[in-house]
CSV table of C-alpha atoms in Angstrom, one decimal:
chain,number,residue,atom,x,y,z
A,1055,MET,CA,-55.2,-42.0,-12.1
A,1056,THR,CA,-57.6,-42.3,-9.2
A,1057,LYS,CA,-57.8,-45.8,-7.7
A,1058,THR,CA,-61.1,-46.8,-6.1
A,1059,LEU,CA,-60.9,-49.4,-3.3
A,1060,LEU,CA,-64.0,-51.7,-3.4
A,1061,LEU,CA,-65.1,-53.9,-0.7
A,1062,ILE,CA,-67.3,-56.9,-1.3
A,1063,LEU,CA,-69.5,-58.6,1.2
A,1064,ILE,CA,-68.9,-62.3,1.2
A,1065,THR,CA,-69.8,-65.1,3.5
A,1066,MET,CA,-66.5,-66.7,4.6
A,1067,THR,CA,-66.5,-70.3,6.0
A,1068,GLY,CA,-65.8,-70.3,9.7
A,1069,THR,CA,-66.5,-66.7,10.3
A,1070,GLY,CA,-70.2,-67.3,11.1
A,1071,GLY,CA,-71.3,-64.3,9.1
A,1072,VAL,CA,-70.7,-61.8,6.3
A,1073,THR,CA,-67.2,-60.4,6.0
A,1074,ASP,CA,-66.0,-57.2,4.2
A,1075,LEU,CA,-63.3,-58.4,1.8
A,1076,SER,CA,-61.0,-56.1,-0.1
A,1077,LEU,CA,-58.9,-57.2,-3.0
A,1078,ASN,CA,-55.8,-57.0,-0.9
A,1079,ASP,CA,-57.4,-59.1,1.8
A,1080,ALA,CA,-58.4,-61.7,-0.8
A,1081,ILE,CA,-54.8,-61.8,-2.2
A,1082,ARG,CA,-53.3,-62.1,1.3
A,1083,ILE,CA,-55.7,-65.0,2.2
A,1084,ALA,CA,-55.0,-66.8,-1.0
A,1085,LEU,CA,-51.2,-66.5,-0.6
A,1086,GLU,CA,-51.5,-67.8,3.0
A,1087,ASN,CA,-53.8,-70.7,2.3
A,1088,ASN,CA,-53.0,-71.9,-1.2
A,1089,ARG,CA,-51.6,-75.4,-0.9
A,1090,ASP,CA,-49.8,-75.3,-4.2
A,1091,ILE,CA,-47.8,-72.2,-3.1
A,1092,GLN,CA,-47.0,-73.9,0.2
A,1093,ILE,CA,-45.7,-77.0,-1.6
A,1094,GLU,CA,-43.6,-74.8,-3.9
A,1095,GLU,CA,-42.2,-72.9,-0.9
A,1096,LYS,CA,-41.2,-76.2,0.7
A,1097,ASN,CA,-39.5,-77.2,-2.6
A,1098,VAL,CA,-37.5,-74.0,-2.5
A,1099,ALA,CA,-36.5,-74.6,1.1
A,1100,VAL,CA,-35.4,-78.1,0.3
A,1101,SER,CA,-33.4,-77.0,-2.8
A,1102,GLU,CA,-31.7,-74.3,-0.7
A,1103,GLY,CA,-30.8,-76.9,1.9
A,1104,GLU,CA,-29.4,-79.2,-0.8
A,1105,ILE,CA,-27.1,-76.4,-1.9
A,1106,LYS,CA,-25.7,-76.1,1.6
A,1107,THR,CA,-25.4,-79.8,1.8
A,1108,GLN,CA,-23.3,-80.0,-1.3
A,1109,GLN,CA,-21.2,-77.0,-0.3
A,1110,GLY,CA,-20.6,-78.7,3.0
A,1111,VAL,CA,-18.6,-81.4,1.2
A,1112,PHE,CA,-15.7,-78.9,1.2
A,1113,ASP,CA,-16.0,-77.9,4.9
A,1114,PRO,CA,-13.0,-78.9,7.0
A,1115,PHE,CA,-13.5,-81.6,9.5
A,1116,ILE,CA,-12.0,-81.3,13.0
A,1117,ASN,CA,-11.3,-84.5,14.8
A,1118,LEU,CA,-10.5,-84.6,18.5
A,1119,VAL,CA,-9.9,-87.8,20.4
A,1120,SER,CA,-8.5,-88.5,23.8
A,1121,PHE,CA,-8.4,-91.3,26.3
A,1122,PHE,CA,-6.9,-92.1,29.7
A,1123,ASN,CA,-5.8,-95.5,30.9
A,1124,ASP,CA,-4.9,-96.6,34.4
A,1125,GLY,CA,-4.1,-100.2,35.1
A,1126,ASP,CA,-2.0,-102.8,36.8
A,1127,ASN,CA,-0.2,-105.4,34.6
A,1128,PRO,CA,1.2,-108.6,36.1
A,1129,VAL,CA,4.8,-109.3,35.1
A,1130,LEU,CA,7.3,-112.1,35.8
A,1131,SER,CA,10.6,-110.4,36.4
A,1132,THR,CA,13.2,-110.4,39.1
A,1133,PHE,CA,13.3,-106.6,38.7
A,1134,VAL,CA,9.7,-106.3,39.9
A,1135,PRO,CA,9.5,-108.0,43.3
A,1136,SER,CA,5.8,-107.1,43.6
A,1137,GLY,CA,5.0,-108.9,40.3
A,1138,THR,CA,2.8,-106.0,39.2
A,1139,VAL,CA,3.6,-102.9,37.1
A,1140,THR,CA,1.3,-99.9,37.4
A,1141,GLN,CA,0.9,-97.8,34.3
A,1142,LYS,CA,-1.0,-94.6,33.6
A,1143,GLN,CA,-1.3,-93.3,30.1
A,1144,PHE,CA,-3.1,-90.3,28.6
A,1145,ASN,CA,-3.4,-89.9,24.8
A,1146,ALA,CA,-4.8,-87.0,22.8
A,1147,GLU,CA,-5.1,-86.7,19.0
A,1148,ALA,CA,-6.2,-83.8,16.9
A,1149,ASN,CA,-6.3,-83.2,13.1
A,1150,ILE,CA,-8.1,-81.2,10.5
A,1151,THR,CA,-9.1,-83.0,7.3
A,1152,GLY,CA,-11.0,-81.9,4.3
A,1153,LEU,CA,-11.4,-81.8,0.5
A,1154,LEU,CA,-10.7,-78.8,-1.7
A,1155,PRO,CA,-12.7,-78.0,-4.9
A,1156,THR,CA,-9.8,-79.1,-7.0
A,1157,GLY,CA,-10.1,-82.6,-5.6
A,1158,THR,CA,-7.2,-82.3,-3.3
A,1159,PHE,CA,-7.7,-84.0,0.1
A,1160,TYR,CA,-5.6,-82.9,3.1
A,1161,ASN,CA,-4.8,-83.8,6.6
A,1162,LEU,CA,-3.4,-80.8,8.4
A,1163,ILE,CA,-2.1,-80.4,11.9
A,1164,ASP,CA,-2.1,-84.1,12.5
A,1165,PHE,CA,-1.1,-83.9,16.2
A,1166,ASN,CA,-0.6,-86.8,18.6
A,1167,THR,CA,0.7,-86.6,22.1
A,1168,THR,CA,1.0,-89.4,24.7
A,1169,TRP,CA,1.9,-89.1,28.4
A,1170,THR,CA,3.0,-92.2,30.2
A,1171,LYS,CA,3.8,-92.9,33.8
A,1172,THR,CA,4.8,-96.4,34.9
A,1173,THR,CA,6.4,-98.2,37.9
A,1174,ASN,CA,8.4,-100.5,35.6
A,1175,PRO,CA,12.0,-100.1,36.7
A,1176,LEU,CA,13.2,-100.9,33.1
A,1177,GLU,CA,11.7,-97.6,31.9
A,1178,ASP,CA,14.4,-95.0,32.0
A,1179,LEU,CA,12.0,-92.0,31.8
A,1180,SER,CA,8.8,-91.9,33.8
A,1181,PRO,CA,6.7,-90.0,33.3
A,1182,SER,CA,7.4,-89.5,29.6
A,1183,TRP,CA,5.9,-87.5,26.7
A,1184,LEU,CA,5.8,-88.6,23.1
A,1185,ASN,CA,4.6,-86.0,20.6
A,1186,ASN,CA,4.1,-86.3,16.8
A,1187,VAL,CA,3.0,-83.6,14.3
A,1188,GLY,CA,2.5,-84.1,10.6
A,1189,PHE,CA,0.4,-83.2,7.6
A,1190,SER,CA,-0.4,-84.8,4.3
A,1191,LEU,CA,-1.9,-83.8,0.9
A,1192,GLY,CA,-3.2,-86.0,-1.8
A,1193,GLN,CA,-4.6,-85.4,-5.3
A,1194,GLU,CA,-6.1,-88.0,-7.6
A,1195,LEU,CA,-4.9,-87.4,-11.2
A,1196,LEU,CA,-7.7,-89.2,-13.1
A,1197,ARG,CA,-10.8,-89.5,-11.0
A,1198,ASN,CA,-12.3,-86.4,-9.3
A,1199,PHE,CA,-9.6,-84.1,-10.7
A,1200,GLY,CA,-10.5,-80.5,-11.3
A,1201,VAL,CA,-12.8,-77.8,-10.0
A,1202,ASP,CA,-15.6,-78.4,-12.5
A,1203,VAL,CA,-15.9,-82.1,-11.6
A,1204,ASN,CA,-16.0,-81.6,-7.9
A,1205,ARG,CA,-18.5,-78.7,-8.1
A,1206,THR,CA,-20.9,-80.5,-10.4
A,1207,PHE,CA,-23.3,-81.4,-7.5
A,1208,ILE,CA,-23.2,-77.8,-6.3
A,1209,ILE,CA,-24.0,-76.4,-9.7
A,1210,THR,CA,-26.8,-78.9,-10.1
A,1211,ALA,CA,-28.3,-78.0,-6.8
A,1212,LYS,CA,-28.2,-74.3,-7.7
A,1213,ARG,CA,-29.9,-74.9,-11.0
A,1214,THR,CA,-32.5,-76.9,-9.2
A,1215,ASN,CA,-33.0,-74.1,-6.7
A,1216,GLU,CA,-33.4,-71.6,-9.6
A,1217,ILE,CA,-36.0,-73.8,-11.2
A,1218,THR,CA,-38.0,-74.2,-7.9
A,1219,VAL,CA,-37.9,-70.4,-7.3
A,1220,LYS,CA,-39.2,-69.8,-10.8
A,1221,GLU,CA,-41.9,-72.4,-10.3
A,1222,LEU,CA,-42.9,-70.6,-7.1
A,1223,GLU,CA,-43.0,-67.2,-8.8
A,1224,VAL,CA,-45.1,-68.6,-11.6
A,1225,ARG,CA,-47.5,-70.3,-9.2
A,1226,ILE,CA,-47.8,-67.0,-7.1
A,1227,SER,CA,-48.5,-65.1,-10.3
A,1228,GLN,CA,-51.2,-67.6,-11.4
A,1229,VAL,CA,-52.9,-67.4,-8.0
A,1230,LEU,CA,-52.8,-63.6,-8.0
A,1231,LEU,CA,-54.3,-63.4,-11.4
A,1232,GLU,CA,-57.0,-66.0,-10.6
A,1233,VAL,CA,-57.9,-64.3,-7.3
A,1234,GLU,CA,-58.2,-60.9,-9.0
A,1235,ARG,CA,-60.3,-62.4,-11.8
A,1236,GLN,CA,-62.6,-64.1,-9.4
A,1237,TYR,CA,-62.8,-61.0,-7.2
A,1238,TRP,CA,-63.9,-58.7,-10.0
A,1239,LEU,CA,-66.4,-61.3,-11.2
A,1240,VAL,CA,-68.0,-61.1,-7.7
A,1241,VAL,CA,-68.0,-57.3,-8.0
A,1242,ALA,CA,-69.5,-57.5,-11.4
A,1243,ALA,CA,-72.2,-60.0,-10.3
A,1244,ARG,CA,-73.1,-57.8,-7.3
A,1245,LYS,CA,-73.4,-54.7,-9.5
A,1246,ASN,CA,-75.5,-56.7,-11.9
A,1247,LEU,CA,-77.8,-57.8,-9.1
A,1248,GLU,CA,-78.2,-54.2,-8.0
A,1249,LEU,CA,-79.2,-53.2,-11.5
A,1250,GLU,CA,-81.7,-56.0,-11.8
A,1251,ARG,CA,-83.2,-55.1,-8.5
A,1252,THR,CA,-83.4,-51.5,-9.5
A,1253,ALA,CA,-85.1,-52.6,-12.8
A,1254,LEU,CA,-87.5,-54.7,-10.8
A,1255,ASP,CA,-88.4,-51.8,-8.6
A,1256,LEU,CA,-89.0,-49.6,-11.7
A,1257,ALA,CA,-91.2,-52.3,-13.2
A,1258,VAL,CA,-93.3,-52.6,-10.0
A,1259,ASP,CA,-93.6,-48.9,-9.9
A,1260,LEU,CA,-94.7,-48.7,-13.5
A,1261,LYS,CA,-97.3,-51.5,-12.9
A,1262,ASN,CA,-98.7,-49.6,-9.9
A,1263,ARG,CA,-98.9,-46.3,-11.9
A,1264,ASN,CA,-100.5,-48.1,-14.8
A,1265,GLN,CA,-103.0,-49.7,-12.4
A,1266,ILE,CA,-104.0,-46.2,-11.1
A,1267,GLN,CA,-104.4,-44.9,-14.6
A,1268,VAL,CA,-106.5,-47.9,-15.6
A,1269,ASP,CA,-108.7,-47.3,-12.6
A,1270,VAL,CA,-109.3,-43.7,-13.6
A,1271,GLY,CA,-109.9,-44.7,-17.2
A,1272,VAL,CA,-106.8,-43.2,-18.7
A,1273,LEU,CA,-105.1,-46.4,-19.9
A,1274,PRO,CA,-106.6,-49.7,-21.1
A,1275,PRO,CA,-106.5,-52.8,-18.9
A,1276,VAL,CA,-103.9,-54.4,-21.2
A,1277,SER,CA,-101.3,-51.9,-20.0
A,1278,VAL,CA,-101.5,-53.5,-16.6
A,1279,THR,CA,-101.1,-56.9,-18.0
A,1280,GLN,CA,-98.1,-55.8,-20.0
A,1281,ALA,CA,-96.6,-54.2,-16.8
A,1282,GLU,CA,-97.2,-57.4,-14.8
A,1283,SER,CA,-95.4,-59.4,-17.5
A,1284,GLU,CA,-92.5,-57.1,-17.2
A,1285,VAL,CA,-92.4,-57.4,-13.4
A,1286,ALA,CA,-92.4,-61.2,-13.8
A,1287,ALA,CA,-89.5,-61.1,-16.2
A,1288,ARG,CA,-87.6,-58.8,-13.9
A,1289,GLU,CA,-88.2,-61.1,-11.0
A,1290,VAL,CA,-86.7,-64.0,-13.0
A,1291,SER,CA,-83.7,-61.7,-13.9
A,1292,VAL,CA,-83.2,-60.9,-10.2
A,1293,ILE,CA,-83.3,-64.6,-9.3
A,1294,ARG,CA,-80.8,-65.4,-12.1
A,1295,ALA,CA,-78.5,-62.5,-10.9
A,1296,GLU,CA,-78.7,-63.8,-7.3
A,1297,ASN,CA,-77.6,-67.3,-8.5
A,1298,ASP,CA,-74.8,-65.8,-10.6
A,1299,LEU,CA,-73.6,-63.8,-7.5
A,1300,GLN,CA,-73.7,-66.9,-5.3
A,1301,ALA,CA,-71.7,-68.9,-7.9
A,1302,ALA,CA,-69.1,-66.1,-8.2
A,1303,GLU,CA,-68.7,-66.0,-4.4
A,1304,ASP,CA,-68.4,-69.7,-4.2
A,1305,ASN,CA,-65.7,-69.7,-6.9
A,1306,LEU,CA,-63.8,-67.0,-5.1
A,1307,LYS,CA,-64.0,-68.8,-1.8
A,1308,ASN,CA,-62.7,-72.0,-3.5
A,1309,THR,CA,-59.8,-70.0,-4.9
A,1310,LEU,CA,-59.0,-68.6,-1.4
A,1311,ALA,CA,-59.2,-72.0,0.3
């Protein structure tokens, strides 16, 4: 099957003149400019982000905390002649917490270390290290128990995303069909205008030939009158065809906007 590529001339707003517009160009412009499509695309992006947000509930959380303290503390003791004890302390904590799809919450590698150095003579070890490592698991037996319950929001987000994608596809299909329909209406209106102009030219030519034949006495004067009436009718048809073409172009431009 041979496919013919047709170009229509249409005055596009902002171009300052007449523009050759193919059907592919019209479709591209419509897809780029259609506000409903842009809104649906944003809805799809939002729904995809919601899926990631809900899936992020099960992401592990790493917590790191540390601090350093250096200070002098006054004391009343005969063992401390200066009356002041200097203490330096560094503490670091690290743990990994999270939630599993089953509803199990965990605290893994709960690590805590403390380094202390002091001038207190009552302290046997200075500097000293104190380290603690532990982990914990927990599971609620009634509330939030089971994979299905904890994945409800993810499933809902995915269903919402599927709906928004379908809505986008439907809107794109509607725009494509409307653009193609409006485009071919412009093509048809332009072809009709060409036919009406050709018919007008033929009517004018017939009137001129009839006038010549009336002048030489071959035809009666009424033949010129009839030809003039035909010319007037064709002129009206041309004006009507021009208006139809302008309306079709305006409709197409509104669809592309």
